[in-house]
Tab-separated table of C-alpha atoms in Angstrom:
chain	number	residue	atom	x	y	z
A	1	UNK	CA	-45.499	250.228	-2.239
A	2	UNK	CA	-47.946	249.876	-5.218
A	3	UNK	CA	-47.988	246.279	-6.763
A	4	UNK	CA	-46.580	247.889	-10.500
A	5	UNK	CA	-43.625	249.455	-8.156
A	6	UNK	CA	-42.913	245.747	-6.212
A	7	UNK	CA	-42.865	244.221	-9.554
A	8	UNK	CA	-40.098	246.496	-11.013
A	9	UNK	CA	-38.218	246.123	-8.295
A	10	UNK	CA	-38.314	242.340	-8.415
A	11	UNK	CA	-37.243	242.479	-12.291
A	12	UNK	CA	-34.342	244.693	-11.920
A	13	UNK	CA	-31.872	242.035	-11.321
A	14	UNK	CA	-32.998	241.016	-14.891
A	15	UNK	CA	-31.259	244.162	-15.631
A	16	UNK	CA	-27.751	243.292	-14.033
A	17	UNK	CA	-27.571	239.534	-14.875
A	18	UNK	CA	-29.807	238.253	-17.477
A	19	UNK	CA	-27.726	238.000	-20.495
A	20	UNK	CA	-23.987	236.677	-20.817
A	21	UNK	CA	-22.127	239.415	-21.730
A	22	UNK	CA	-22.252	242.554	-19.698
A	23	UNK	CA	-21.444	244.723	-22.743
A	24	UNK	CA	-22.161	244.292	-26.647
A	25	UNK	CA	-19.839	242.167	-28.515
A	26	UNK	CA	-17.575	243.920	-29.835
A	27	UNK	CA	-17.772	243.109	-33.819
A	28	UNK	CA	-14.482	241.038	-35.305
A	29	UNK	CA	-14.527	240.776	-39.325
A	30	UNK	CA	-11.248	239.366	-39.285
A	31	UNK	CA	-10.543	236.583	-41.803
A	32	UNK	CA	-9.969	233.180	-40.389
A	33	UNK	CA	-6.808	231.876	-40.828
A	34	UNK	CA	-7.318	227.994	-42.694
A	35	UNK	CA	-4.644	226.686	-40.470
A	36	UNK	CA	-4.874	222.628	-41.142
A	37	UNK	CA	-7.463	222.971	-42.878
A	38	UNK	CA	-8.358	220.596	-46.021
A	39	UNK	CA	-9.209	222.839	-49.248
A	40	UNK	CA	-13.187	223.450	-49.996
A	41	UNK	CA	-15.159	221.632	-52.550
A	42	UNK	CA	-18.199	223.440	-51.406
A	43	UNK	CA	-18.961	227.270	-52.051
A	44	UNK	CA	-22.908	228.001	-50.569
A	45	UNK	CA	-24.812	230.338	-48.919
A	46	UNK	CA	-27.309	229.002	-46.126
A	47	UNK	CA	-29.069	231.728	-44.370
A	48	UNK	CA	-27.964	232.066	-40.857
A	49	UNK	CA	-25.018	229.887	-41.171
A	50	UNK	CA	-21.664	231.461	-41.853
A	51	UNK	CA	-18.399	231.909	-41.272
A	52	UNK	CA	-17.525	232.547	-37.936
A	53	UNK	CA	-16.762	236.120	-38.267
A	54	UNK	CA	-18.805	239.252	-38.757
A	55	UNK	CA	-17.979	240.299	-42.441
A	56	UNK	CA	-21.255	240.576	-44.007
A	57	UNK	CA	-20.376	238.102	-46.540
A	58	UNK	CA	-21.825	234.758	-44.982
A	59	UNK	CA	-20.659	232.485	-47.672
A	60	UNK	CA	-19.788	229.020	-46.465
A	61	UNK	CA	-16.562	227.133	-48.156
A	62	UNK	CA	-15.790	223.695	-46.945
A	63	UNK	CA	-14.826	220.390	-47.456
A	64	UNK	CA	-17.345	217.934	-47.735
A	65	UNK	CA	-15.739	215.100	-47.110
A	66	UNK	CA	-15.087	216.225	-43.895
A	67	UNK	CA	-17.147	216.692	-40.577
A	68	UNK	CA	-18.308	220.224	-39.473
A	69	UNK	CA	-18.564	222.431	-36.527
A	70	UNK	CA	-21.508	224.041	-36.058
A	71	UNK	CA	-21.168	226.906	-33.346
A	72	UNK	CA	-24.386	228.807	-31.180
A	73	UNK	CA	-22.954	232.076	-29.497
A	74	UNK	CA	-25.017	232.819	-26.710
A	75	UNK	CA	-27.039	236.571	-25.476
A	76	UNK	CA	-26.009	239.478	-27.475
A	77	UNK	CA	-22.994	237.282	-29.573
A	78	UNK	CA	-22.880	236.883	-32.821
A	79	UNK	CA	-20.905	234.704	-35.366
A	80	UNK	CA	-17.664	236.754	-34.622
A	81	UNK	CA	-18.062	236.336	-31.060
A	82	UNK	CA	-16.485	232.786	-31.217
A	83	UNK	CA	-13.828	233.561	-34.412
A	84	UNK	CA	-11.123	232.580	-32.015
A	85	UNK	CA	-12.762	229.446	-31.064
A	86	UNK	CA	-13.332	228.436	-34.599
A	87	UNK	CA	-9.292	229.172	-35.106
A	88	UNK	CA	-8.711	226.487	-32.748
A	89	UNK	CA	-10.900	224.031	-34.719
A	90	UNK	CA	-8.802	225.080	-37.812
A	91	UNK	CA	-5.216	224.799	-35.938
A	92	UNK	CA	-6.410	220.879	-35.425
A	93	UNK	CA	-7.698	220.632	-39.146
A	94	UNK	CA	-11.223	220.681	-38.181
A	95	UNK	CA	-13.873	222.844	-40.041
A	96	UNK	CA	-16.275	225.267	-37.630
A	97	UNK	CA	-18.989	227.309	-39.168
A	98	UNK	CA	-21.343	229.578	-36.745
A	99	UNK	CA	-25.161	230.061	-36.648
A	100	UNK	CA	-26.576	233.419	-36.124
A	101	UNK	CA	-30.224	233.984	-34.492
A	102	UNK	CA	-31.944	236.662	-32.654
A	103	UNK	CA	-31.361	235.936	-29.529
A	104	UNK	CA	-33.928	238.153	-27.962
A	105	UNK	CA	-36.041	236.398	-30.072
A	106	UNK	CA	-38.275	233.147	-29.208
A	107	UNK	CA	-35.974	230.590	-27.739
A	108	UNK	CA	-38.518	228.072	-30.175
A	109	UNK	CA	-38.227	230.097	-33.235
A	110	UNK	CA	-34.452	230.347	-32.991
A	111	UNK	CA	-34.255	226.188	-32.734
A	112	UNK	CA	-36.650	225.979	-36.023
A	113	UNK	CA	-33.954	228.032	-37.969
A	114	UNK	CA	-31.026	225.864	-36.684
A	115	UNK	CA	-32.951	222.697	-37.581
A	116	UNK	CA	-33.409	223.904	-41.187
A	117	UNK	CA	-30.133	225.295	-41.410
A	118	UNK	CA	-28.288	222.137	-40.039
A	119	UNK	CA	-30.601	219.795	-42.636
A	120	UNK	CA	-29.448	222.239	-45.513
A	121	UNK	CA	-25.739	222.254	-44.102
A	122	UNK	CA	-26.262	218.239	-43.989
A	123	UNK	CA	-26.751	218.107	-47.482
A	124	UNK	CA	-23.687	219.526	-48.783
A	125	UNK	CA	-22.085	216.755	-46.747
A	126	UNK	CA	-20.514	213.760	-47.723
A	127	UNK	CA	-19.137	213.227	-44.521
A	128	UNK	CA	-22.388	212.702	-42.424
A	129	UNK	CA	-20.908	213.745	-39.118
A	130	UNK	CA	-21.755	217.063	-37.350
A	131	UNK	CA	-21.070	218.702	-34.064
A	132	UNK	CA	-23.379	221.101	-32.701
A	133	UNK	CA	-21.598	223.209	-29.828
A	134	UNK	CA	-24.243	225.785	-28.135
A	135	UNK	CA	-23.104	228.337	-25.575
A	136	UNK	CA	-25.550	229.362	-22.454
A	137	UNK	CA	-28.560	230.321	-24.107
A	138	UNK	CA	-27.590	229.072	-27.784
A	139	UNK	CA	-27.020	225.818	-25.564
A	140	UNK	CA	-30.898	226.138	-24.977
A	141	UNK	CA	-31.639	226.508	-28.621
A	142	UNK	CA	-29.454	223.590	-29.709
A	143	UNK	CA	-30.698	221.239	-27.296
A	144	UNK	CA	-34.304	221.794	-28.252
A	145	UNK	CA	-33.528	221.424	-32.119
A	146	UNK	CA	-32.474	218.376	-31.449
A	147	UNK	CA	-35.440	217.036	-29.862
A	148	UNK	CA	-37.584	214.255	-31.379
A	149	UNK	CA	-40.744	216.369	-31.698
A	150	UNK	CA	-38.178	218.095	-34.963
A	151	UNK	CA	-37.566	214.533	-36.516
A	152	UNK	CA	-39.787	215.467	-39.365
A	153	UNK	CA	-38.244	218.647	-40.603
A	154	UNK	CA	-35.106	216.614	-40.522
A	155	UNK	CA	-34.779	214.820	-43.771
A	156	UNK	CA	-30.812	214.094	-43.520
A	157	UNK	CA	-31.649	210.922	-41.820
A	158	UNK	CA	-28.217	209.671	-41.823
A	159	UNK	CA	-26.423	212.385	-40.272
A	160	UNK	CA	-24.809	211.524	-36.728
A	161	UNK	CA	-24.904	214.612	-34.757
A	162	UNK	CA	-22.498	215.328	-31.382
A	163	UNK	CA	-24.537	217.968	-29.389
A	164	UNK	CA	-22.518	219.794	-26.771
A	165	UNK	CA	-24.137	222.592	-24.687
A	166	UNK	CA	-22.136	224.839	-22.487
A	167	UNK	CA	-22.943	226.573	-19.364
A	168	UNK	CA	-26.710	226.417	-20.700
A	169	UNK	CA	-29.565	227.556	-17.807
A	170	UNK	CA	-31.611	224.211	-18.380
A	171	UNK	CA	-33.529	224.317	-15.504
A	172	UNK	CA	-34.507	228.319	-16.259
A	173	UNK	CA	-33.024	231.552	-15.423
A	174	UNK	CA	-33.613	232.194	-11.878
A	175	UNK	CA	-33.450	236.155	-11.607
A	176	UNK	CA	-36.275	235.874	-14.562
A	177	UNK	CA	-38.804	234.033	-12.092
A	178	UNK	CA	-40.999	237.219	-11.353
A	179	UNK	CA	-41.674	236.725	-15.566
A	180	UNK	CA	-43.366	233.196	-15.096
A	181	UNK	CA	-45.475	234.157	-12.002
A	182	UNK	CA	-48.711	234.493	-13.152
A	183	UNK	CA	-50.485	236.361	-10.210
A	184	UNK	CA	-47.684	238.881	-10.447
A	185	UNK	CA	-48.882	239.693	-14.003
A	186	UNK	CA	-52.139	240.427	-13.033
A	187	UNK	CA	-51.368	242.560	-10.060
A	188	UNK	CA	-49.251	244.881	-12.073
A	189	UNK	CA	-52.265	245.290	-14.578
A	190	UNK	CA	-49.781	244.228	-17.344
A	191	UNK	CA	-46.575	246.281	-16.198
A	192	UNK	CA	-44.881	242.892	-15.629
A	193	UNK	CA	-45.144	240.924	-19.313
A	194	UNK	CA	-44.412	244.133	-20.702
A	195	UNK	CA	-40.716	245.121	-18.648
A	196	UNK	CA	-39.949	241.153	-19.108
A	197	UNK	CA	-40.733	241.350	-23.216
A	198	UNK	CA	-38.437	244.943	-22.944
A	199	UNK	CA	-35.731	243.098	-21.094
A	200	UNK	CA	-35.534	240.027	-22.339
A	201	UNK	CA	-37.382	239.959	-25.849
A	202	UNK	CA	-39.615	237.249	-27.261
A	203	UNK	CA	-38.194	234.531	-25.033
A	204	UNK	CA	-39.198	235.967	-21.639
A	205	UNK	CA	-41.748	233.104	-21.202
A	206	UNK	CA	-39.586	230.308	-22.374
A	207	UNK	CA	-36.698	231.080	-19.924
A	208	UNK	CA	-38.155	230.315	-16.806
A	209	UNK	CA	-38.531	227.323	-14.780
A	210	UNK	CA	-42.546	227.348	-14.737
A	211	UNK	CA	-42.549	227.370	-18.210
A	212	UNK	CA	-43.399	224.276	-20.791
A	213	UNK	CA	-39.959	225.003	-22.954
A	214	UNK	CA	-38.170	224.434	-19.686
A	215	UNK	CA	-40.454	221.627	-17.317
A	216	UNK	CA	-41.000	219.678	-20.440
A	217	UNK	CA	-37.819	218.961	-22.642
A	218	UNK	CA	-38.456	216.353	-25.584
A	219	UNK	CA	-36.219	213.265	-25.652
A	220	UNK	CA	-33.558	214.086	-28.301
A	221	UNK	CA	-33.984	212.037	-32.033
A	222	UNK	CA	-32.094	209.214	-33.208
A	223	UNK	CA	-29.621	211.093	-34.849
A	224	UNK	CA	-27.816	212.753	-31.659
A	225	UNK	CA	-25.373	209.745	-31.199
A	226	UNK	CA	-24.245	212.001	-27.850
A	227	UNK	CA	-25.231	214.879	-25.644
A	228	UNK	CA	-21.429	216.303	-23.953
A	229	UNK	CA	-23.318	218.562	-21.241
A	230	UNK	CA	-20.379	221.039	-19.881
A	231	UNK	CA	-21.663	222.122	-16.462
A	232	UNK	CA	-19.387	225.988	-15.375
A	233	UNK	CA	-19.273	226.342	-11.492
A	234	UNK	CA	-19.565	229.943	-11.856
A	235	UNK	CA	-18.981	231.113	-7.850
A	236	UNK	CA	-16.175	233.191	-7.139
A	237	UNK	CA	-15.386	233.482	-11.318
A	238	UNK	CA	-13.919	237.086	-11.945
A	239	UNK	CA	-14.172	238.285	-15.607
A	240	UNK	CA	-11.917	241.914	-15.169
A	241	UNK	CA	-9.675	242.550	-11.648
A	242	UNK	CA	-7.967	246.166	-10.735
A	243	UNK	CA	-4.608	246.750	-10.534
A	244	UNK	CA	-4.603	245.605	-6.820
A	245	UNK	CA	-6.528	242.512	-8.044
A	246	UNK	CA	-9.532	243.276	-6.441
A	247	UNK	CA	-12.434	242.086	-8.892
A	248	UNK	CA	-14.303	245.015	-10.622
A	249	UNK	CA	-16.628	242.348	-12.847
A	250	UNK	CA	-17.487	238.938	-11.769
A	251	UNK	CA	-18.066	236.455	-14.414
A	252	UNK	CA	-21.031	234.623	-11.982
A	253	UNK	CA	-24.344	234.098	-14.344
A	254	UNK	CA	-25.584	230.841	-14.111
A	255	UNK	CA	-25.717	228.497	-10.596
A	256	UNK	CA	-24.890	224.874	-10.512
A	257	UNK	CA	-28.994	224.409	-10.008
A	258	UNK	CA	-29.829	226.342	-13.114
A	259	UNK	CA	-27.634	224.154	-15.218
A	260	UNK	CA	-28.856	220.227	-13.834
A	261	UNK	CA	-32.463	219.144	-14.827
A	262	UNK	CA	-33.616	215.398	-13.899
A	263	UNK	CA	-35.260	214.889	-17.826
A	264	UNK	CA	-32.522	216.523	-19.605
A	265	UNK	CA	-29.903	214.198	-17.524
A	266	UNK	CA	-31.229	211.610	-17.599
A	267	UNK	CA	-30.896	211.478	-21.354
A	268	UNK	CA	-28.950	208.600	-22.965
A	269	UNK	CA	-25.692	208.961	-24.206
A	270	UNK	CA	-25.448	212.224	-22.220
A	271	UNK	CA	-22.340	213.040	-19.956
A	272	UNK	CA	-22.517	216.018	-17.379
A	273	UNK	CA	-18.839	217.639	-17.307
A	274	UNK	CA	-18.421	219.727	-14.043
A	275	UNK	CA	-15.519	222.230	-14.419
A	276	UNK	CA	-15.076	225.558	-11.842
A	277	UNK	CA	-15.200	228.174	-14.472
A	278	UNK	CA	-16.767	231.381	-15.032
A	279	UNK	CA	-19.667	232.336	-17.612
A	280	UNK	CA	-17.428	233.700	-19.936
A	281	UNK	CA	-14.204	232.334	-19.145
A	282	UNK	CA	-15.264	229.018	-20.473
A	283	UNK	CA	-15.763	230.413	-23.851
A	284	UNK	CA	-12.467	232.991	-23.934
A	285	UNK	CA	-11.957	236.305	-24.007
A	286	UNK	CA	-9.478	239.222	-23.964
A	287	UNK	CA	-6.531	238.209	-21.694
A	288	UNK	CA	-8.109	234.882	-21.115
A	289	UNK	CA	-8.000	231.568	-23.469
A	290	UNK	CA	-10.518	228.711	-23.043
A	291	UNK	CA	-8.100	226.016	-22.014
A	292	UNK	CA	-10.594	224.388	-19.754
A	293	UNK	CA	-13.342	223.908	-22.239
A	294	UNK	CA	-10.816	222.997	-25.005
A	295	UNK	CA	-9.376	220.155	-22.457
A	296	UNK	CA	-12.563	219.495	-22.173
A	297	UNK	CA	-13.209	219.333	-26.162
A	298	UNK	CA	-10.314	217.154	-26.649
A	299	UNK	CA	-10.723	214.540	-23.796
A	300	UNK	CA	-14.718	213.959	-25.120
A	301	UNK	CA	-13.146	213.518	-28.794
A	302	UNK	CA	-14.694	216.463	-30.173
A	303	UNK	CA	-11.575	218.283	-31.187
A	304	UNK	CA	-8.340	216.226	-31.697
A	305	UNK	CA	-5.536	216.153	-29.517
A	306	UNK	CA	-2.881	218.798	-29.833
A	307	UNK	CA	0.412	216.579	-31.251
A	308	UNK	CA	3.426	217.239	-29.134
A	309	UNK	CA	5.298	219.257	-31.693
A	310	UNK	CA	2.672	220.910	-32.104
A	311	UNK	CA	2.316	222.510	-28.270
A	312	UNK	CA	4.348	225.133	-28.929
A	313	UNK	CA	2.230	226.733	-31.686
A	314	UNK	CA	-0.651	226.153	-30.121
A	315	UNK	CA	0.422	228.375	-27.648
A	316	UNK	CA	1.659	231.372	-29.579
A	317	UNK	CA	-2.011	231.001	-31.255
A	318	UNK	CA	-2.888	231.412	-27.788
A	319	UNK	CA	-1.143	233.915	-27.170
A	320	UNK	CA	-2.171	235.229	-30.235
A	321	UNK	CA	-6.010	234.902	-30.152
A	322	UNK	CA	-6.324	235.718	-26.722
């Protein structure tokens, strides 16, 4: 077999399992319902920061004097993609907003935006508090805005920021190795950087384990007070089963290896949470709520706990949502 031919069939799994969702998100302009929620004081726009639904208007409202949400949907996602999430913030009285990137863009580029968009958020603030919750690979671009090599763009230097990543390939996409090898590129004459950048996008050199975004993580600046790290053991996960309840779509992305790396645990004030869960599942979708990750949530303080009178609706929202 030529070496262009080897190298096309070592990227196809790239094809099958290299982004999170196995279809497009479907869009959801739905209005949030407020919920608990304290009245606004603030009316802004901040590009890519929104609410956390797809209607094109992306003005933020919000109370100021109270600590935000800021939500990272992952591969193909989009603000809307975590609307339902963002309910369950409100249903506690907590305020969620959602950044949108281009997620086939550079991994690098996409944590520049949040950066500026999280300082500009910031200042609206009177409540310096902020939790930054990044899904798979928006877990990636949270955790490298927050590094310390950023500490100059960030001129809110009072903020405390929470970062949480979830189910976030930290060590580097496995099935995207053949992209980092560079003897590969040079056999196929080119054929390889080319089907990565057409898979992938702009990030195909950042997401593997060879390269500098992924050996070389920055320690994270002052202002991340904590790192929650929510580790999904994926194996066995099942997103969609027949009417037999055979699986027909497994919900298996990430490994256990892709998601531990020494330097990024070894961070202080960071806590690895180990749940079995699949890719998706952790986040919700149809049929299935997120009741693991918002245990999860709750127990690390990040969401308040649901009152007992309050059980009951939380489960028709639920029920609801889901």
């Amino acid at each position: 077999m030529a070496p262009s031919l080897r190298c096309a069939a070592a990227l196809l799994p790239l094809l099958l399992g290299g982004c999170t969702l196995s279809s497009p998100h479907v869009q959801d302009t739905q209005p949030l319902d407020r919920g608990r929620l304290p009245l606004p004081d603030v009316t802004v726009q901040i590009p890519q920061l929104g609410p956390c639904t797809d209607d094109p208007d992306r003005t933020l409202r919000f109370d100021s004097r109270q600590p935000v949400a800021v939500l990272v949907h992952g591969c193909r996602g989009s603000a809307g993609r975590f609307r339902a999430l963002a309910q369950l913030h409100a249903f506690h009285g907590q305020q969620a907003v959602c950044f949108s990137y281009d997620s086939g863009g550079s991994l690098v580029r996409g944590a520049d935006q949040l950066v500026k968009a999280l300082d500009t958020l910031a200042g609206h603030l009177r409540d310096r508090n902020v939790t930054v919750i990044g899904h798979s690979m928006g877990g990636l671009v949270a955790r490298k805005a927050m590094e310390s090599e950023r500490q100059g763009e960030w001129r809110q230097r009072d903020v405390k920021v929470s970062l949480v990543t979830v189910s976030a390939p930290v060590a580097g996409i496995a099935v995207a190795r053949p992209c980092g090898e560079r003897a590969l590129q040079w056999l196929s004459l080119g054929i390889v950087p080319a089907m990565c950048w057409a898979i992938t996008g702009d990030n195909w050199h950042e997401i593997v384990a060879s390269s500098e975004f992924i050996r070389s993580p920055k320690p994270l600046m002052p202002s991340v007070q904590r790192y929650v790290k929510v580790v999904t053991d994926e194996r066995g996960a099942c997103r969609r089963r027949d009417a037999a309840g055979a699986c027909i779509e497994g919900d298996f992305i990430f490994s256990l290896a892709e998601q531990y790396h020494p330097v990024v645990d070894g961070y202080p004030r960071l806590s690895n949470v180990e749940v079995k869960e699949g890719h998706v599942g952790i986040v919700g979708y149809k049929d299935a709520a997120p009741r693991k990750l918002l245990a999860i949530l709750q127990e690390q303080g990040v969401i308040a706990p649901t009152s007992p009178e309050r059980r009951a609706a939380l489960e028709r929202l639920l029920a609801d949502l889901y």
